[in-house]
JSON list of N, CA and C in Angstrom, two decimals:
[
{"chain": "A", "resi": 22, "resn": "MET", "atom": "N", "xyz": [128.41, 102.15, -90.72]},
{"chain": "A", "resi": 22, "resn": "MET", "atom": "CA", "xyz": [129.79, 102.79, -89.55]},
{"chain": "A", "resi": 22, "resn": "MET", "atom": "C", "xyz": [129.28, 104.13, -89.53]},
{"chain": "A", "resi": 23, "resn": "ILE", "atom": "N", "xyz": [129.83, 105.12, -90.40]},
{"chain": "A", "resi": 23, "resn": "ILE", "atom": "CA", "xyz": [129.41, 106.67, -90.33]},
{"chain": "A", "resi": 23, "resn": "ILE", "atom": "C", "xyz": [128.05, 106.77, -90.83]},
{"chain": "A", "resi": 24, "resn": "ASN", "atom": "N", "xyz": [127.27, 106.21, -91.82]},
{"chain": "A", "resi": 24, "resn": "ASN", "atom": "CA", "xyz": [126.15, 106.65, -92.47]},
{"chain": "A", "resi": 24, "resn": "ASN", "atom": "C", "xyz": [125.12, 105.06, -91.93]},
{"chain": "A", "resi": 25, "resn": "SER", "atom": "N", "xyz": [125.70, 104.74, -90.57]},
{"chain": "A", "resi": 25, "resn": "SER", "atom": "CA", "xyz": [124.59, 103.59, -90.16]},
{"chain": "A", "resi": 25, "resn": "SER", "atom": "C", "xyz": [123.81, 104.35, -89.06]},
{"chain": "A", "resi": 26, "resn": "ASP", "atom": "N", "xyz": [122.47, 103.65, -88.73]},
{"chain": "A", "resi": 26, "resn": "ASP", "atom": "CA", "xyz": [121.94, 104.25, -87.90]},
{"chain": "A", "resi": 26, "resn": "ASP", "atom": "C", "xyz": [122.51, 104.17, -86.31]},
{"chain": "A", "resi": 27, "resn": "PRO", "atom": "N", "xyz": [122.45, 105.05, -85.58]},
{"chain": "A", "resi": 27, "resn": "PRO", "atom": "CA", "xyz": [122.90, 104.69, -84.25]},
{"chain": "A", "resi": 27, "resn": "PRO", "atom": "C", "xyz": [122.18, 103.78, -83.43]},
{"chain": "A", "resi": 28, "resn": "PRO", "atom": "N", "xyz": [122.95, 103.22, -82.67]},
{"chain": "A", "resi": 28, "resn": "PRO", "atom": "CA", "xyz": [122.14, 101.96, -81.73]},
{"chain": "A", "resi": 28, "resn": "PRO", "atom": "C", "xyz": [120.92, 102.74, -80.63]},
{"chain": "A", "resi": 29, "resn": "THR", "atom": "N", "xyz": [120.06, 101.94, -80.99]},
{"chain": "A", "resi": 29, "resn": "THR", "atom": "CA", "xyz": [119.00, 102.40, -79.95]},
{"chain": "A", "resi": 29, "resn": "THR", "atom": "C", "xyz": [119.09, 102.17, -78.43]},
{"chain": "A", "resi": 30, "resn": "SER", "atom": "N", "xyz": [119.73, 101.07, -78.02]},
{"chain": "A", "resi": 30, "resn": "SER", "atom": "CA", "xyz": [119.93, 100.77, -76.76]},
{"chain": "A", "resi": 30, "resn": "SER", "atom": "C", "xyz": [121.32, 101.18, -76.48]},
{"chain": "A", "resi": 31, "resn": "PRO", "atom": "N", "xyz": [121.50, 101.30, -75.10]},
{"chain": "A", "resi": 31, "resn": "PRO", "atom": "CA", "xyz": [123.02, 101.20, -74.37]},
{"chain": "A", "resi": 31, "resn": "PRO", "atom": "C", "xyz": [123.75, 99.62, -74.69]},
{"chain": "A", "resi": 32, "resn": "ALA", "atom": "N", "xyz": [122.85, 98.85, -74.60]},
{"chain": "A", "resi": 32, "resn": "ALA", "atom": "CA", "xyz": [123.46, 97.70, -74.57]},
{"chain": "A", "resi": 32, "resn": "ALA", "atom": "C", "xyz": [124.06, 97.21, -76.04]},
{"chain": "A", "resi": 33, "resn": "ALA", "atom": "N", "xyz": [123.52, 97.75, -77.20]},
{"chain": "A", "resi": 33, "resn": "ALA", "atom": "CA", "xyz": [123.51, 97.81, -78.66]},
{"chain": "A", "resi": 33, "resn": "ALA", "atom": "C", "xyz": [124.73, 98.51, -78.91]},
{"chain": "A", "resi": 34, "resn": "ALA", "atom": "N", "xyz": [125.07, 99.67, -78.08]},
{"chain": "A", "resi": 34, "resn": "ALA", "atom": "CA", "xyz": [126.24, 100.62, -78.09]},
{"chain": "A", "resi": 34, "resn": "ALA", "atom": "C", "xyz": [127.38, 99.64, -77.67]},
{"chain": "A", "resi": 35, "resn": "ASP", "atom": "N", "xyz": [127.49, 99.13, -76.47]},
{"chain": "A", "resi": 35, "resn": "ASP", "atom": "CA", "xyz": [128.17, 98.24, -75.88]},
{"chain": "A", "resi": 35, "resn": "ASP", "atom": "C", "xyz": [128.48, 97.07, -76.94]},
{"chain": "A", "resi": 36, "resn": "GLN", "atom": "N", "xyz": [127.76, 96.40, -77.54]},
{"chain": "A", "resi": 36, "resn": "GLN", "atom": "CA", "xyz": [128.15, 95.42, -78.50]},
{"chain": "A", "resi": 36, "resn": "GLN", "atom": "C", "xyz": [128.68, 96.05, -79.66]},
{"chain": "A", "resi": 37, "resn": "ALA", "atom": "N", "xyz": [128.52, 97.27, -80.13]},
{"chain": "A", "resi": 37, "resn": "ALA", "atom": "CA", "xyz": [129.19, 97.50, -81.17]},
{"chain": "A", "resi": 37, "resn": "ALA", "atom": "C", "xyz": [130.46, 98.43, -80.96]},
{"chain": "A", "resi": 38, "resn": "VAL", "atom": "N", "xyz": [130.79, 98.53, -79.99]},
{"chain": "A", "resi": 38, "resn": "VAL", "atom": "CA", "xyz": [132.12, 98.80, -78.98]},
{"chain": "A", "resi": 38, "resn": "VAL", "atom": "C", "xyz": [133.07, 97.79, -79.15]},
{"chain": "A", "resi": 39, "resn": "ASP", "atom": "N", "xyz": [132.44, 96.60, -78.57]},
{"chain": "A", "resi": 39, "resn": "ASP", "atom": "CA", "xyz": [133.14, 95.24, -78.22]},
{"chain": "A", "resi": 39, "resn": "ASP", "atom": "C", "xyz": [133.57, 94.89, -79.73]},
{"chain": "A", "resi": 40, "resn": "ASP", "atom": "N", "xyz": [132.74, 94.81, -80.48]},
{"chain": "A", "resi": 40, "resn": "ASP", "atom": "CA", "xyz": [132.84, 94.40, -81.83]},
{"chain": "A", "resi": 40, "resn": "ASP", "atom": "C", "xyz": [134.28, 95.14, -82.55]},
{"chain": "A", "resi": 41, "resn": "VAL", "atom": "N", "xyz": [134.35, 96.34, -82.34]},
{"chain": "A", "resi": 41, "resn": "VAL", "atom": "CA", "xyz": [135.25, 97.28, -82.98]},
{"chain": "A", "resi": 41, "resn": "VAL", "atom": "C", "xyz": [136.76, 97.07, -82.22]},
{"chain": "A", "resi": 42, "resn": "VAL", "atom": "N", "xyz": [136.55, 96.76, -80.83]},
{"chain": "A", "resi": 42, "resn": "VAL", "atom": "CA", "xyz": [137.93, 96.40, -80.08]},
{"chain": "A", "resi": 42, "resn": "VAL", "atom": "C", "xyz": [138.39, 94.90, -80.15]},
{"chain": "A", "resi": 43, "resn": "ALA", "atom": "N", "xyz": [137.67, 94.11, -80.71]},
{"chain": "A", "resi": 43, "resn": "ALA", "atom": "CA", "xyz": [137.60, 92.91, -80.89]},
{"chain": "A", "resi": 43, "resn": "ALA", "atom": "C", "xyz": [138.67, 92.60, -82.21]},
{"chain": "A", "resi": 44, "resn": "GLN", "atom": "N", "xyz": [138.55, 93.30, -83.09]},
{"chain": "A", "resi": 44, "resn": "GLN", "atom": "CA", "xyz": [139.20, 93.34, -84.31]},
{"chain": "A", "resi": 44, "resn": "GLN", "atom": "C", "xyz": [140.78, 93.49, -83.92]},
{"chain": "A", "resi": 45, "resn": "GLY", "atom": "N", "xyz": [140.96, 94.36, -82.84]},
{"chain": "A", "resi": 45, "resn": "GLY", "atom": "CA", "xyz": [142.52, 94.64, -82.73]},
{"chain": "A", "resi": 45, "resn": "GLY", "atom": "C", "xyz": [143.18, 95.73, -83.32]},
{"chain": "A", "resi": 46, "resn": "PRO", "atom": "N", "xyz": [144.11, 96.23, -82.64]},
{"chain": "A", "resi": 46, "resn": "PRO", "atom": "CA", "xyz": [144.95, 97.24, -83.42]},
{"chain": "A", "resi": 46, "resn": "PRO", "atom": "C", "xyz": [145.82, 96.90, -84.42]},
{"chain": "A", "resi": 47, "resn": "SER", "atom": "N", "xyz": [145.50, 96.46, -85.78]},
{"chain": "A", "resi": 47, "resn": "SER", "atom": "CA", "xyz": [146.13, 95.97, -86.96]},
{"chain": "A", "resi": 47, "resn": "SER", "atom": "C", "xyz": [146.84, 97.33, -87.64]},
{"chain": "A", "resi": 48, "resn": "GLY", "atom": "N", "xyz": [145.90, 98.15, -87.81]},
{"chain": "A", "resi": 48, "resn": "GLY", "atom": "CA", "xyz": [146.19, 99.27, -88.37]},
{"chain": "A", "resi": 48, "resn": "GLY", "atom": "C", "xyz": [147.60, 99.94, -87.47]},
{"chain": "A", "resi": 49, "resn": "ALA", "atom": "N", "xyz": [147.25, 100.17, -86.55]},
{"chain": "A", "resi": 49, "resn": "ALA", "atom": "CA", "xyz": [148.23, 101.04, -85.69]},
{"chain": "A", "resi": 49, "resn": "ALA", "atom": "C", "xyz": [149.83, 100.36, -85.92]},
{"chain": "A", "resi": 50, "resn": "ILE", "atom": "N", "xyz": [149.61, 98.67, -85.82]},
{"chain": "A", "resi": 50, "resn": "ILE", "atom": "CA", "xyz": [150.57, 97.71, -85.88]},
{"chain": "A", "resi": 50, "resn": "ILE", "atom": "C", "xyz": [151.39, 98.06, -87.33]},
{"chain": "A", "resi": 51, "resn": "VAL", "atom": "N", "xyz": [150.47, 97.95, -88.11]},
{"chain": "A", "resi": 51, "resn": "VAL", "atom": "CA", "xyz": [151.07, 98.23, -89.48]},
{"chain": "A", "resi": 51, "resn": "VAL", "atom": "C", "xyz": [151.73, 99.77, -89.80]},
{"chain": "A", "resi": 52, "resn": "LEU", "atom": "N", "xyz": [151.28, 100.77, -89.26]},
{"chain": "A", "resi": 52, "resn": "LEU", "atom": "CA", "xyz": [151.78, 102.21, -89.25]},
{"chain": "A", "resi": 52, "resn": "LEU", "atom": "C", "xyz": [153.06, 102.19, -88.54]},
{"chain": "A", "resi": 53, "resn": "ALA", "atom": "N", "xyz": [153.26, 101.40, -87.42]},
{"chain": "A", "resi": 53, "resn": "ALA", "atom": "CA", "xyz": [154.43, 101.21, -86.81]},
{"chain": "A", "resi": 53, "resn": "ALA", "atom": "C", "xyz": [155.46, 100.90, -87.44]},
{"chain": "A", "resi": 54, "resn": "GLY", "atom": "N", "xyz": [155.01, 99.62, -88.10]},
{"chain": "A", "resi": 54, "resn": "GLY", "atom": "CA", "xyz": [156.10, 98.60, -89.20]},
{"chain": "A", "resi": 54, "resn": "GLY", "atom": "C", "xyz": [156.75, 99.47, -90.04]},
{"chain": "A", "resi": 55, "resn": "ILE", "atom": "N", "xyz": [155.83, 100.24, -90.79]},
{"chain": "A", "resi": 55, "resn": "ILE", "atom": "CA", "xyz": [156.31, 101.09, -91.62]},
{"chain": "A", "resi": 55, "resn": "ILE", "atom": "C", "xyz": [157.34, 102.33, -91.58]},
{"chain": "A", "resi": 56, "resn": "ALA", "atom": "N", "xyz": [156.59, 103.02, -90.35]},
{"chain": "A", "resi": 56, "resn": "ALA", "atom": "CA", "xyz": [157.74, 104.10, -89.56]},
{"chain": "A", "resi": 56, "resn": "ALA", "atom": "C", "xyz": [158.84, 103.52, -89.23]},
{"chain": "A", "resi": 57, "resn": "THR", "atom": "N", "xyz": [158.94, 102.24, -88.67]},
{"chain": "A", "resi": 57, "resn": "THR", "atom": "CA", "xyz": [160.26, 101.54, -88.08]},
{"chain": "A", "resi": 57, "resn": "THR", "atom": "C", "xyz": [161.09, 101.16, -89.63]},
{"chain": "A", "resi": 58, "resn": "ALA", "atom": "N", "xyz": [160.67, 100.80, -90.74]},
{"chain": "A", "resi": 58, "resn": "ALA", "atom": "CA", "xyz": [161.20, 100.13, -91.88]},
{"chain": "A", "resi": 58, "resn": "ALA", "atom": "C", "xyz": [161.69, 101.77, -92.30]},
{"chain": "A", "resi": 59, "resn": "CYS", "atom": "N", "xyz": [161.07, 102.84, -92.58]},
{"chain": "A", "resi": 59, "resn": "CYS", "atom": "CA", "xyz": [161.69, 103.80, -92.83]},
{"chain": "A", "resi": 59, "resn": "CYS", "atom": "C", "xyz": [162.92, 104.34, -92.04]},
{"chain": "A", "resi": 60, "resn": "VAL", "atom": "N", "xyz": [162.95, 104.56, -90.84]},
{"chain": "A", "resi": 60, "resn": "VAL", "atom": "CA", "xyz": [164.04, 104.76, -90.07]},
{"chain": "A", "resi": 60, "resn": "VAL", "atom": "C", "xyz": [165.05, 103.92, -90.20]},
{"chain": "A", "resi": 61, "resn": "VAL", "atom": "N", "xyz": [164.83, 102.67, -90.57]},
{"chain": "A", "resi": 61, "resn": "VAL", "atom": "CA", "xyz": [166.14, 101.89, -90.54]},
{"chain": "A", "resi": 61, "resn": "VAL", "atom": "C", "xyz": [166.55, 102.06, -92.02]},
{"chain": "A", "resi": 62, "resn": "ALA", "atom": "N", "xyz": [165.62, 102.11, -92.84]},
{"chain": "A", "resi": 62, "resn": "ALA", "atom": "CA", "xyz": [166.26, 102.43, -94.37]},
{"chain": "A", "resi": 62, "resn": "ALA", "atom": "C", "xyz": [167.08, 103.89, -94.35]},
{"chain": "A", "resi": 63, "resn": "MET", "atom": "N", "xyz": [166.59, 104.94, -93.78]},
{"chain": "A", "resi": 63, "resn": "MET", "atom": "CA", "xyz": [167.61, 106.05, -93.82]},
{"chain": "A", "resi": 63, "resn": "MET", "atom": "C", "xyz": [168.82, 106.02, -92.61]},
{"chain": "A", "resi": 64, "resn": "TRP", "atom": "N", "xyz": [168.81, 104.79, -91.95]},
{"chain": "A", "resi": 64, "resn": "TRP", "atom": "CA", "xyz": [169.89, 104.88, -90.87]},
{"chain": "A", "resi": 64, "resn": "TRP", "atom": "C", "xyz": [171.09, 103.94, -92.17]},
{"chain": "A", "resi": 65, "resn": "PHE", "atom": "N", "xyz": [170.57, 103.22, -92.49]},
{"chain": "A", "resi": 65, "resn": "PHE", "atom": "CA", "xyz": [171.45, 102.48, -93.66]},
{"chain": "A", "resi": 65, "resn": "PHE", "atom": "C", "xyz": [171.82, 103.66, -94.80]},
{"chain": "A", "resi": 66, "resn": "ALA", "atom": "N", "xyz": [171.06, 104.37, -95.20]},
{"chain": "A", "resi": 66, "resn": "ALA", "atom": "CA", "xyz": [171.39, 105.08, -96.26]},
{"chain": "A", "resi": 66, "resn": "ALA", "atom": "C", "xyz": [172.58, 105.95, -95.83]},
{"chain": "A", "resi": 67, "resn": "PHE", "atom": "N", "xyz": [172.16, 106.67, -94.50]},
{"chain": "A", "resi": 67, "resn": "PHE", "atom": "CA", "xyz": [173.19, 107.80, -94.12]},
{"chain": "A", "resi": 67, "resn": "PHE", "atom": "C", "xyz": [174.48, 106.90, -93.78]},
{"chain": "A", "resi": 68, "resn": "TYR", "atom": "N", "xyz": [174.60, 105.58, -93.25]},
{"chain": "A", "resi": 68, "resn": "TYR", "atom": "CA", "xyz": [175.93, 104.95, -93.24]},
{"chain": "A", "resi": 68, "resn": "TYR", "atom": "C", "xyz": [176.24, 104.66, -94.44]},
{"chain": "A", "resi": 69, "resn": "LEU", "atom": "N", "xyz": [175.98, 104.03, -95.32]},
{"chain": "A", "resi": 69, "resn": "LEU", "atom": "CA", "xyz": [176.15, 103.82, -96.71]},
{"chain": "A", "resi": 69, "resn": "LEU", "atom": "C", "xyz": [176.92, 105.08, -97.82]},
{"chain": "A", "resi": 70, "resn": "PHE", "atom": "N", "xyz": [175.81, 106.25, -97.41]},
{"chain": "A", "resi": 70, "resn": "PHE", "atom": "CA", "xyz": [176.53, 107.46, -98.36]},
{"chain": "A", "resi": 70, "resn": "PHE", "atom": "C", "xyz": [177.68, 108.48, -97.40]},
{"chain": "A", "resi": 71, "resn": "VAL", "atom": "N", "xyz": [177.48, 108.32, -96.05]},
{"chain": "A", "resi": 71, "resn": "VAL", "atom": "CA", "xyz": [178.20, 109.42, -95.08]},
{"chain": "A", "resi": 71, "resn": "VAL", "atom": "C", "xyz": [179.55, 108.57, -94.69]},
{"chain": "A", "resi": 72, "resn": "PHE", "atom": "N", "xyz": [179.13, 107.53, -93.78]},
{"chain": "A", "resi": 72, "resn": "PHE", "atom": "CA", "xyz": [180.29, 107.10, -93.26]},
{"chain": "A", "resi": 72, "resn": "PHE", "atom": "C", "xyz": [181.40, 106.34, -94.04]},
{"chain": "A", "resi": 73, "resn": "LEU", "atom": "N", "xyz": [180.69, 105.42, -95.01]},
{"chain": "A", "resi": 73, "resn": "LEU", "atom": "CA", "xyz": [181.77, 104.54, -95.61]},
{"chain": "A", "resi": 73, "resn": "LEU", "atom": "C", "xyz": [182.45, 105.25, -96.63]},
{"chain": "A", "resi": 74, "resn": "PRO", "atom": "N", "xyz": [182.28, 106.52, -97.07]},
{"chain": "A", "resi": 74, "resn": "PRO", "atom": "CA", "xyz": [182.86, 107.18, -98.15]},
{"chain": "A", "resi": 74, "resn": "PRO", "atom": "C", "xyz": [184.05, 107.79, -97.36]},
{"chain": "A", "resi": 75, "resn": "ARG", "atom": "N", "xyz": [183.79, 108.54, -96.25]},
{"chain": "A", "resi": 75, "resn": "ARG", "atom": "CA", "xyz": [185.07, 109.16, -95.47]},
{"chain": "A", "resi": 75, "resn": "ARG", "atom": "C", "xyz": [185.85, 108.12, -95.20]},
{"chain": "A", "resi": 76, "resn": "GLY", "atom": "N", "xyz": [185.89, 106.89, -95.00]},
{"chain": "A", "resi": 76, "resn": "GLY", "atom": "CA", "xyz": [186.77, 106.01, -94.93]},
{"chain": "A", "resi": 76, "resn": "GLY", "atom": "C", "xyz": [187.22, 105.75, -93.09]},
{"chain": "A", "resi": 77, "resn": "PRO", "atom": "N", "xyz": [188.47, 105.01, -92.78]},
{"chain": "A", "resi": 77, "resn": "PRO", "atom": "CA", "xyz": [188.47, 104.77, -91.17]},
{"chain": "A", "resi": 77, "resn": "PRO", "atom": "C", "xyz": [189.03, 106.21, -90.68]},
{"chain": "A", "resi": 78, "resn": "LEU", "atom": "N", "xyz": [188.74, 106.25, -89.68]},
{"chain": "A", "resi": 78, "resn": "LEU", "atom": "CA", "xyz": [189.49, 107.39, -88.70]},
{"chain": "A", "resi": 78, "resn": "LEU", "atom": "C", "xyz": [191.20, 107.52, -88.42]},
{"chain": "A", "resi": 79, "resn": "GLN", "atom": "N", "xyz": [191.60, 108.23, -88.82]},
{"chain": "A", "resi": 79, "resn": "GLN", "atom": "CA", "xyz": [193.26, 108.27, -88.41]},
{"chain": "A", "resi": 79, "resn": "GLN", "atom": "C", "xyz": [193.97, 108.07, -87.24]}
]
């Protein structure tokens, strides 16, 4: 990849791009899942440690 020789023909370059795109956006999906889990965890922590100790509204 980084240390490999560059393709010598445009067809080889197109094939290399097609190979990368065929693998899909798995890293982006994992990053989005981790970010979503962090937001949900912060929401639950805020709910448990701020809203519940205050009690019901009068």
